[in-house]
Amino acid sequence: MSSTVLFIIYICIAILSIVNIAILFFTFFISIKEKIKQNRYAKVYSEMEPYVLAYIENSGKTLGGLKPKLKNRFGQEVVLDILLNYSQEQGEDISYLIEKLDYHSYLINKGKRNLTFSVIKKLGMTGSIHAYPLLVLGTKDKNFDKRYACYYAISKLNLSLEQKEEFLGSVTESGIQRDRITEMVDNLSLSTDQMVEILEEQSTEIGKVVLIRGLKNASDIKGYKKSKKLMKYLYDDSMEVRIATVNTLAHLGDLSFLPSLKELYFKEEMWQVRSAIAKAMYRFSHSDVIYILKDMANDNWWWVRFNAVEALARMGVEGVEALVDISLKSSNKKSANLAYYILNANQSVYQTVKGYSVHGNE
């Protein structure tokens, strides 16, 4: 090997060594810089928290010790984080205090320059309606995760009813999973009347599903006089809409819905819907439910049978007695075997038998 080639090899090794050392020092420098920043942040956070809490307690009437830190960007970031953390931890809407400090404008301007996930999350946490146009723009981003983050942040804003309807129309066409959209519907804090009104205007399957699911979590739905308006969705063309309706009506536990659910079960061709009905039956505390579930335990589909016997297992002593009856007397061997299995493996059955034994001994 010639001396020239050896020289080139040595030079390359030297260059690689220098590059590696430079990378090592750069990484070390970044690590130290980040550590210093974290320590500084923690120190300022600890110093400013009492002043921020005092600001919240006096409803923002005086800035007090906040003033010095509001003059620099780092201090502003810390104060904003304290406000947002307080709002999240206490479940308290303090958006009006955040707006008093003009933080919504600060975040919006920051987002216009670079709409990061951190900015999107904070905009949602502020609840400021002023963030709506920027976040709507973000829902058109090429990045799906960013679109989702913007939709979720919008659902946390103090929207008008018109904006909520606009949001629902857009998010149901976004490709976001239904469970995630249902969470956003919950965030909108729509009244039951508003949800039913918007539901009746829906023409898409997903629009109906997320609103019917959302109604299950409405604070006043159990005493809602117009809940029978949901009955028509038991016969919707969409299987998913029928399932969502079954689950919501069962959640209400109103016995007046029981005949309709029973009728639907015997008419329903889709096993998925029959399975949902069987699973939901335990929510109705009525002796007729035991007989209905014993019929369902003989269904042709395994999942329907399984949900029926599991529902019986959750219905106390009467349910356990029905399972014993099925396991010993049913002419359907599959049903009998499944009932026997549930009797020996289900935690609810165990708790019922245990409680019954203790009571009997007393």
CSV table of C-alpha atoms in Angstrom, one decimal:
chain,number,residue,atom,x,y,z
A,1,MET,CA,0.0,0.0,0.0
A,2,SER,CA,1.5,3.3,-1.1
A,3,SER,CA,2.3,6.1,1.4
A,4,THR,CA,-0.2,8.4,-0.3
A,5,VAL,CA,-3.1,6.0,0.3
A,6,LEU,CA,-2.0,5.5,3.9
A,7,PHE,CA,-1.9,9.3,4.4
A,8,ILE,CA,-5.5,9.6,3.0
A,9,ILE,CA,-6.7,6.9,5.3
A,10,TYR,CA,-5.1,8.6,8.3
A,11,ILE,CA,-6.6,12.0,7.3
A,12,CYS,CA,-10.1,10.3,7.0
A,13,ILE,CA,-9.7,8.7,10.4
A,14,ALA,CA,-8.7,12.0,11.9
A,15,ILE,CA,-11.6,13.8,10.3
A,16,LEU,CA,-14.1,11.2,11.6
A,17,SER,CA,-12.6,11.4,15.1
A,18,ILE,CA,-12.9,15.2,15.1
A,19,VAL,CA,-16.5,14.9,13.9
A,20,ASN,CA,-17.3,12.4,16.6
A,21,ILE,CA,-15.7,14.6,19.3
A,22,ALA,CA,-17.6,17.6,17.9
A,23,ILE,CA,-20.9,15.7,18.0
A,24,LEU,CA,-20.2,14.5,21.6
A,25,PHE,CA,-19.4,18.0,22.8
A,26,PHE,CA,-22.5,19.4,21.0
A,27,THR,CA,-24.7,16.8,22.6
A,28,PHE,CA,-23.2,17.5,26.0
A,29,PHE,CA,-23.7,21.3,25.4
A,30,ILE,CA,-27.3,20.8,24.5
A,31,SER,CA,-27.9,18.6,27.5
A,32,ILE,CA,-26.3,21.1,29.9
A,33,LYS,CA,-28.3,24.0,28.2
A,34,GLU,CA,-31.6,22.0,28.6
A,35,LYS,CA,-30.8,21.2,32.2
A,36,ILE,CA,-30.1,24.8,33.0
A,37,LYS,CA,-33.3,25.8,31.3
A,38,GLN,CA,-35.3,23.2,33.3
A,39,ASN,CA,-33.8,24.4,36.6
A,40,ARG,CA,-34.5,28.0,35.7
A,41,TYR,CA,-38.1,27.1,34.7
A,42,ALA,CA,-38.6,25.2,38.0
A,43,LYS,CA,-37.3,28.1,40.0
A,44,VAL,CA,-39.4,30.8,38.3
A,45,TYR,CA,-42.5,28.5,38.5
A,46,SER,CA,-42.0,28.0,42.2
A,47,GLU,CA,-41.5,31.8,42.7
A,48,MET,CA,-44.5,32.9,40.6
A,49,GLU,CA,-47.1,30.3,41.6
A,50,PRO,CA,-48.2,32.2,44.8
A,51,TYR,CA,-48.6,35.4,42.8
A,52,VAL,CA,-50.6,33.6,40.1
A,53,LEU,CA,-52.9,32.0,42.7
A,54,ALA,CA,-53.4,35.4,44.3
A,55,TYR,CA,-54.2,36.8,40.9
A,56,ILE,CA,-56.9,34.1,40.4
A,57,GLU,CA,-58.3,34.5,43.9
A,58,ASN,CA,-58.9,38.3,43.5
A,59,SER,CA,-60.4,37.7,40.0
A,60,GLY,CA,-57.6,39.5,38.2
A,61,LYS,CA,-58.3,42.8,39.8
A,62,THR,CA,-54.7,43.4,40.6
A,63,LEU,CA,-51.5,42.1,39.0
A,64,GLY,CA,-49.4,42.4,42.2
A,65,GLY,CA,-46.2,40.4,42.0
A,66,LEU,CA,-47.0,39.2,38.5
A,67,LYS,CA,-45.9,42.5,36.9
A,68,PRO,CA,-42.2,42.0,36.8
A,69,LYS,CA,-42.4,38.5,35.1
A,70,LEU,CA,-44.9,39.8,32.5
A,71,LYS,CA,-42.2,42.0,31.0
A,72,ASN,CA,-40.1,39.1,29.6
A,73,ARG,CA,-41.2,36.2,27.4
A,74,PHE,CA,-39.8,33.5,29.6
A,75,GLY,CA,-41.8,34.8,32.6
A,76,GLN,CA,-44.9,35.0,30.4
A,77,GLU,CA,-44.5,31.4,29.4
A,78,VAL,CA,-44.2,30.3,33.1
A,79,VAL,CA,-47.2,32.4,34.2
A,80,LEU,CA,-49.3,31.0,31.4
A,81,ASP,CA,-48.4,27.4,32.3
A,82,ILE,CA,-49.3,28.0,35.9
A,83,LEU,CA,-52.7,29.4,34.9
A,84,LEU,CA,-53.4,26.5,32.5
A,85,ASN,CA,-52.3,23.9,35.0
A,86,TYR,CA,-54.5,25.4,37.6
A,87,SER,CA,-57.5,25.4,35.2
A,88,GLN,CA,-56.9,21.8,34.3
A,89,GLU,CA,-56.3,20.5,37.9
A,90,GLN,CA,-59.2,22.4,39.4
A,91,GLY,CA,-61.6,22.0,36.5
A,92,GLU,CA,-62.2,25.7,36.6
A,93,ASP,CA,-62.8,28.0,33.6
A,94,ILE,CA,-60.4,31.0,34.0
A,95,SER,CA,-60.3,31.9,30.4
A,96,TYR,CA,-61.4,35.5,31.2
A,97,LEU,CA,-58.3,35.9,33.4
A,98,ILE,CA,-56.1,34.6,30.7
A,99,GLU,CA,-57.7,37.0,28.3
A,100,LYS,CA,-57.1,39.9,30.7
A,101,LEU,CA,-53.4,39.2,30.4
A,102,ASP,CA,-53.8,39.1,26.6
A,103,TYR,CA,-52.3,35.6,26.6
A,104,HIS,CA,-54.7,34.4,23.9
A,105,SER,CA,-53.3,37.0,21.5
A,106,TYR,CA,-49.7,36.0,22.5
A,107,LEU,CA,-50.5,32.3,21.7
A,108,ILE,CA,-52.4,33.1,18.5
A,109,ASN,CA,-49.5,35.2,17.2
A,110,LYS,CA,-47.1,32.4,18.1
A,111,GLY,CA,-49.3,29.9,16.3
A,112,LYS,CA,-49.5,32.0,13.2
A,113,ARG,CA,-45.7,31.8,13.0
A,114,ASN,CA,-45.5,28.1,13.9
A,115,LEU,CA,-48.6,26.1,14.9
A,116,THR,CA,-46.9,23.5,17.0
A,117,PHE,CA,-48.7,20.8,19.1
A,118,SER,CA,-47.8,22.7,22.2
A,119,VAL,CA,-49.4,25.9,21.0
A,120,ILE,CA,-52.5,24.0,19.8
A,121,LYS,CA,-52.9,22.3,23.2
A,122,LYS,CA,-52.5,25.6,25.1
A,123,LEU,CA,-55.0,27.4,22.8
A,124,GLY,CA,-57.6,24.7,23.6
A,125,MET,CA,-56.9,25.0,27.3
A,126,THR,CA,-57.4,28.8,27.2
A,127,GLY,CA,-60.9,28.2,25.9
A,128,SER,CA,-60.6,31.5,24.0
A,129,ILE,CA,-63.0,31.9,21.1
A,130,HIS,CA,-60.4,34.1,19.5
A,131,ALA,CA,-58.4,31.0,18.7
A,132,TYR,CA,-61.2,29.5,16.6
A,133,PRO,CA,-60.1,30.9,13.1
A,134,LEU,CA,-56.5,29.8,13.6
A,135,LEU,CA,-57.5,26.3,14.8
A,136,VAL,CA,-60.0,25.9,12.0
A,137,LEU,CA,-57.1,26.6,9.6
A,138,GLY,CA,-55.1,24.0,11.4
A,139,THR,CA,-57.8,21.3,10.7
A,140,LYS,CA,-56.8,21.6,7.0
A,141,ASP,CA,-53.2,20.7,7.7
A,142,LYS,CA,-51.6,17.9,5.7
A,143,ASN,CA,-50.5,16.2,9.0
A,144,PHE,CA,-53.4,14.1,10.3
A,145,ASP,CA,-52.2,14.2,14.0
A,146,LYS,CA,-52.1,18.0,13.8
A,147,ARG,CA,-55.6,18.1,12.3
A,148,TYR,CA,-56.8,15.9,15.1
A,149,ALA,CA,-55.1,18.1,17.7
A,150,CYS,CA,-56.8,21.2,16.2
A,151,TYR,CA,-60.2,19.6,16.2
A,152,TYR,CA,-59.8,18.5,19.9
A,153,ALA,CA,-58.6,22.0,20.8
A,154,ILE,CA,-61.6,23.6,19.1
A,155,SER,CA,-64.0,21.3,21.1
A,156,LYS,CA,-62.6,22.9,24.3
A,157,LEU,CA,-63.3,26.5,23.2
A,158,ASN,CA,-66.2,28.6,24.4
A,159,LEU,CA,-68.1,28.2,21.1
A,160,SER,CA,-71.4,29.6,20.1
A,161,LEU,CA,-74.2,27.1,19.1
A,162,GLU,CA,-73.7,28.0,15.5
A,163,GLN,CA,-69.9,27.3,15.8
A,164,LYS,CA,-70.6,24.0,17.5
A,165,GLU,CA,-72.9,22.9,14.7
A,166,GLU,CA,-70.3,24.0,12.2
A,167,PHE,CA,-67.6,22.1,14.1
A,168,LEU,CA,-69.8,18.9,14.2
A,169,GLY,CA,-70.4,19.1,10.5
A,170,SER,CA,-66.7,19.3,9.8
A,171,VAL,CA,-65.3,16.8,12.4
A,172,THR,CA,-67.7,14.1,11.2
A,173,GLU,CA,-66.1,14.2,7.8
A,174,SER,CA,-62.5,14.4,9.1
A,175,GLY,CA,-61.8,10.6,9.2
A,176,ILE,CA,-61.2,10.8,13.0
A,177,GLN,CA,-62.3,7.7,14.9
A,178,ARG,CA,-65.8,7.8,16.2
A,179,ASP,CA,-64.8,7.2,19.8
A,180,ARG,CA,-62.5,10.3,19.6
A,181,ILE,CA,-65.3,12.4,18.1
A,182,THR,CA,-67.6,11.3,20.9
A,183,GLU,CA,-65.1,12.7,23.4
A,184,MET,CA,-65.1,16.0,21.5
A,185,VAL,CA,-68.9,16.0,21.6
A,186,ASP,CA,-68.7,15.7,25.4
A,187,ASN,CA,-66.3,18.6,25.5
A,188,LEU,CA,-68.9,20.8,23.6
A,189,SER,CA,-71.1,20.8,26.7
A,190,LEU,CA,-74.3,20.9,24.6
A,191,SER,CA,-77.6,20.8,26.4
A,192,THR,CA,-79.8,17.7,25.8
A,193,ASP,CA,-82.2,19.8,23.9
A,194,GLN,CA,-79.5,21.1,21.6
A,195,MET,CA,-78.1,17.6,21.0
A,196,VAL,CA,-81.5,16.2,20.1
A,197,GLU,CA,-82.1,19.2,17.8
A,198,ILE,CA,-78.8,18.8,16.0
A,199,LEU,CA,-79.3,15.0,15.9
A,200,GLU,CA,-82.5,15.4,14.0
A,201,GLU,CA,-80.7,17.4,11.4
A,202,GLN,CA,-78.1,14.7,10.8
A,203,SER,CA,-78.1,12.8,7.5
A,204,THR,CA,-74.8,10.9,7.9
A,205,GLU,CA,-74.3,7.7,9.9
A,206,ILE,CA,-71.3,9.0,11.8
A,207,GLY,CA,-73.1,12.2,12.7
A,208,LYS,CA,-76.0,10.3,14.2
A,209,VAL,CA,-73.7,7.8,16.0
A,210,VAL,CA,-71.5,10.3,17.8
A,211,LEU,CA,-74.5,12.4,18.9
A,212,ILE,CA,-76.5,9.5,20.1
A,213,ARG,CA,-73.4,8.2,22.0
A,214,GLY,CA,-72.9,11.7,23.3
A,215,LEU,CA,-76.4,11.9,24.7
A,216,LYS,CA,-75.6,9.0,27.0
A,217,ASN,CA,-73.3,11.4,28.9
A,218,ALA,CA,-75.6,14.4,29.0
A,219,SER,CA,-76.0,15.5,32.6
A,220,ASP,CA,-79.9,15.8,32.4
A,221,ILE,CA,-80.6,12.9,29.9
A,222,LYS,CA,-82.1,10.5,32.6
A,223,GLY,CA,-84.9,13.0,33.4
A,224,TYR,CA,-85.3,14.1,29.9
A,225,LYS,CA,-88.9,14.2,28.8
A,226,LYS,CA,-88.2,14.0,25.1
A,227,SER,CA,-85.9,10.9,25.3
A,228,LYS,CA,-88.6,8.9,23.4
A,229,LYS,CA,-87.5,10.9,20.4
A,230,LEU,CA,-84.6,8.5,20.3
A,231,MET,CA,-86.8,5.5,19.7
A,232,LYS,CA,-87.0,6.0,15.9
A,233,TYR,CA,-83.3,5.5,15.6
A,234,LEU,CA,-83.8,1.8,16.7
A,235,TYR,CA,-85.1,1.3,13.2
A,236,ASP,CA,-82.5,3.4,11.3
A,237,ASP,CA,-81.0,1.8,8.2
A,238,SER,CA,-77.5,1.9,9.7
A,239,MET,CA,-76.5,-0.9,12.0
A,240,GLU,CA,-74.1,1.4,13.9
A,241,VAL,CA,-76.9,3.9,14.6
A,242,ARG,CA,-79.1,1.1,15.9
A,243,ILE,CA,-76.4,-0.2,18.2
A,244,ALA,CA,-75.6,3.3,19.5
A,245,THR,CA,-79.3,3.8,20.2
A,246,VAL,CA,-79.6,0.5,22.0
A,247,ASN,CA,-76.7,1.5,24.3
A,248,THR,CA,-78.0,5.0,25.0
A,249,LEU,CA,-81.6,3.8,25.8
A,250,ALA,CA,-80.3,1.0,28.0
A,251,HIS,CA,-78.1,3.5,29.8
A,252,LEU,CA,-81.2,5.5,30.7
A,253,GLY,CA,-82.7,2.4,32.3
A,254,ASP,CA,-86.3,3.5,31.6
A,255,LEU,CA,-88.5,0.4,31.6
A,256,SER,CA,-90.8,2.0,29.0
A,257,PHE,CA,-88.0,1.3,26.5
A,258,LEU,CA,-87.9,-2.5,27.3
A,259,PRO,CA,-90.7,-3.6,25.0
A,260,SER,CA,-89.2,-1.8,22.0
A,261,LEU,CA,-85.8,-3.4,22.7
A,262,LYS,CA,-87.3,-6.8,23.0
A,263,GLU,CA,-89.3,-6.3,19.8
A,264,LEU,CA,-86.2,-5.1,18.0
A,265,TYR,CA,-84.3,-8.2,19.2
A,266,PHE,CA,-86.7,-10.6,17.6
A,267,LYS,CA,-86.9,-8.7,14.4
A,268,GLU,CA,-83.2,-7.8,14.0
A,269,GLU,CA,-81.3,-9.8,11.4
A,270,MET,CA,-77.8,-8.4,12.3
A,271,TRP,CA,-76.2,-10.4,15.2
A,272,GLN,CA,-74.2,-7.4,16.2
A,273,VAL,CA,-77.3,-5.5,17.1
A,274,ARG,CA,-78.8,-8.5,18.9
A,275,SER,CA,-75.6,-8.8,20.8
A,276,ALA,CA,-75.7,-5.2,21.9
A,277,ILE,CA,-79.3,-5.6,23.1
A,278,ALA,CA,-78.3,-8.7,25.1
A,279,LYS,CA,-75.3,-7.0,26.7
A,280,ALA,CA,-77.5,-3.9,27.7
A,281,MET,CA,-80.3,-5.9,29.3
A,282,TYR,CA,-78.7,-6.0,32.8
A,283,ARG,CA,-79.4,-2.3,33.1
A,284,PHE,CA,-83.1,-2.9,33.4
A,285,SER,CA,-84.2,-4.1,36.9
A,286,HIS,CA,-87.3,-6.0,36.0
A,287,SER,CA,-88.3,-9.6,36.4
A,288,ASP,CA,-89.2,-9.8,32.7
A,289,VAL,CA,-85.5,-9.2,31.8
A,290,ILE,CA,-84.6,-12.6,33.2
A,291,TYR,CA,-87.0,-14.4,30.8
A,292,ILE,CA,-85.9,-12.2,27.9
A,293,LEU,CA,-82.2,-13.1,28.5
A,294,LYS,CA,-83.0,-16.8,28.8
A,295,ASP,CA,-84.4,-16.6,25.3
A,296,MET,CA,-81.4,-14.7,24.1
A,297,ALA,CA,-79.1,-17.3,25.6
A,298,ASN,CA,-80.4,-19.7,22.8
A,299,ASP,CA,-79.4,-17.3,20.0
A,300,ASN,CA,-77.7,-18.8,17.0
A,301,TRP,CA,-74.7,-16.5,17.4
A,302,TRP,CA,-72.1,-17.2,20.1
A,303,TRP,CA,-71.5,-13.5,20.9
A,304,VAL,CA,-75.3,-13.0,21.5
A,305,ARG,CA,-75.4,-16.1,23.8
A,306,PHE,CA,-72.3,-15.0,25.6
A,307,ASN,CA,-73.6,-11.4,26.3
A,308,ALA,CA,-76.9,-12.8,27.4
A,309,VAL,CA,-75.4,-15.2,30.0
A,310,GLU,CA,-72.9,-12.6,31.2
A,311,ALA,CA,-75.8,-10.1,31.6
A,312,LEU,CA,-77.6,-12.7,33.8
A,313,ALA,CA,-74.4,-13.1,35.8
A,314,ARG,CA,-74.6,-9.5,36.7
A,315,MET,CA,-78.2,-9.6,37.9
A,316,GLY,CA,-77.7,-11.0,41.4
A,317,VAL,CA,-79.4,-14.1,42.8
A,318,GLU,CA,-82.2,-14.3,40.2
A,319,GLY,CA,-79.6,-14.1,37.4
A,320,VAL,CA,-77.5,-16.9,38.9
A,321,GLU,CA,-80.6,-19.1,39.4
A,322,ALA,CA,-81.4,-18.5,35.7
A,323,LEU,CA,-77.9,-19.6,34.7
A,324,VAL,CA,-78.2,-22.8,36.8
A,325,ASP,CA,-81.6,-23.5,35.1
A,326,ILE,CA,-80.0,-23.0,31.7
A,327,SER,CA,-77.0,-25.2,32.5
A,328,LEU,CA,-79.2,-28.0,33.8
A,329,LYS,CA,-82.4,-27.9,31.7
A,330,SER,CA,-81.6,-26.2,28.4
A,331,SER,CA,-82.1,-28.5,25.4
A,332,ASN,CA,-79.5,-26.3,23.6
A,333,LYS,CA,-76.2,-28.0,24.5
A,334,LYS,CA,-74.2,-24.9,23.5
A,335,SER,CA,-76.2,-22.7,25.7
A,336,ALA,CA,-76.0,-25.1,28.6
A,337,ASN,CA,-72.2,-25.4,28.4
A,338,LEU,CA,-71.8,-21.6,28.2
A,339,ALA,CA,-74.0,-21.1,31.2
A,340,TYR,CA,-72.0,-23.7,33.1
A,341,TYR,CA,-68.8,-22.0,32.2
A,342,ILE,CA,-70.0,-18.6,33.3
A,343,LEU,CA,-71.2,-20.0,36.6
A,344,ASN,CA,-67.7,-21.3,37.3
A,345,ALA,CA,-65.6,-18.5,35.9
A,346,ASN,CA,-67.5,-15.2,36.2
A,347,GLN,CA,-66.5,-12.8,39.0
A,348,SER,CA,-70.0,-11.4,39.3
A,349,VAL,CA,-71.4,-14.9,40.0
A,350,TYR,CA,-68.6,-15.5,42.6
A,351,GLN,CA,-69.5,-12.2,44.4
A,352,THR,CA,-73.2,-13.0,44.3
A,353,VAL,CA,-72.8,-16.5,45.7
A,354,LYS,CA,-70.3,-15.3,48.3
A,355,GLY,CA,-72.7,-12.6,49.5
A,356,TYR,CA,-75.6,-15.0,49.5
A,357,SER,CA,-73.6,-17.5,51.6
A,358,VAL,CA,-72.6,-14.8,54.1
A,359,HIS,CA,-76.2,-13.6,54.4
A,360,GLY,CA,-77.4,-17.2,54.8
A,361,ASN,CA,-75.0,-17.9,57.6
A,362,GLU,CA,-76.2,-14.8,59.4
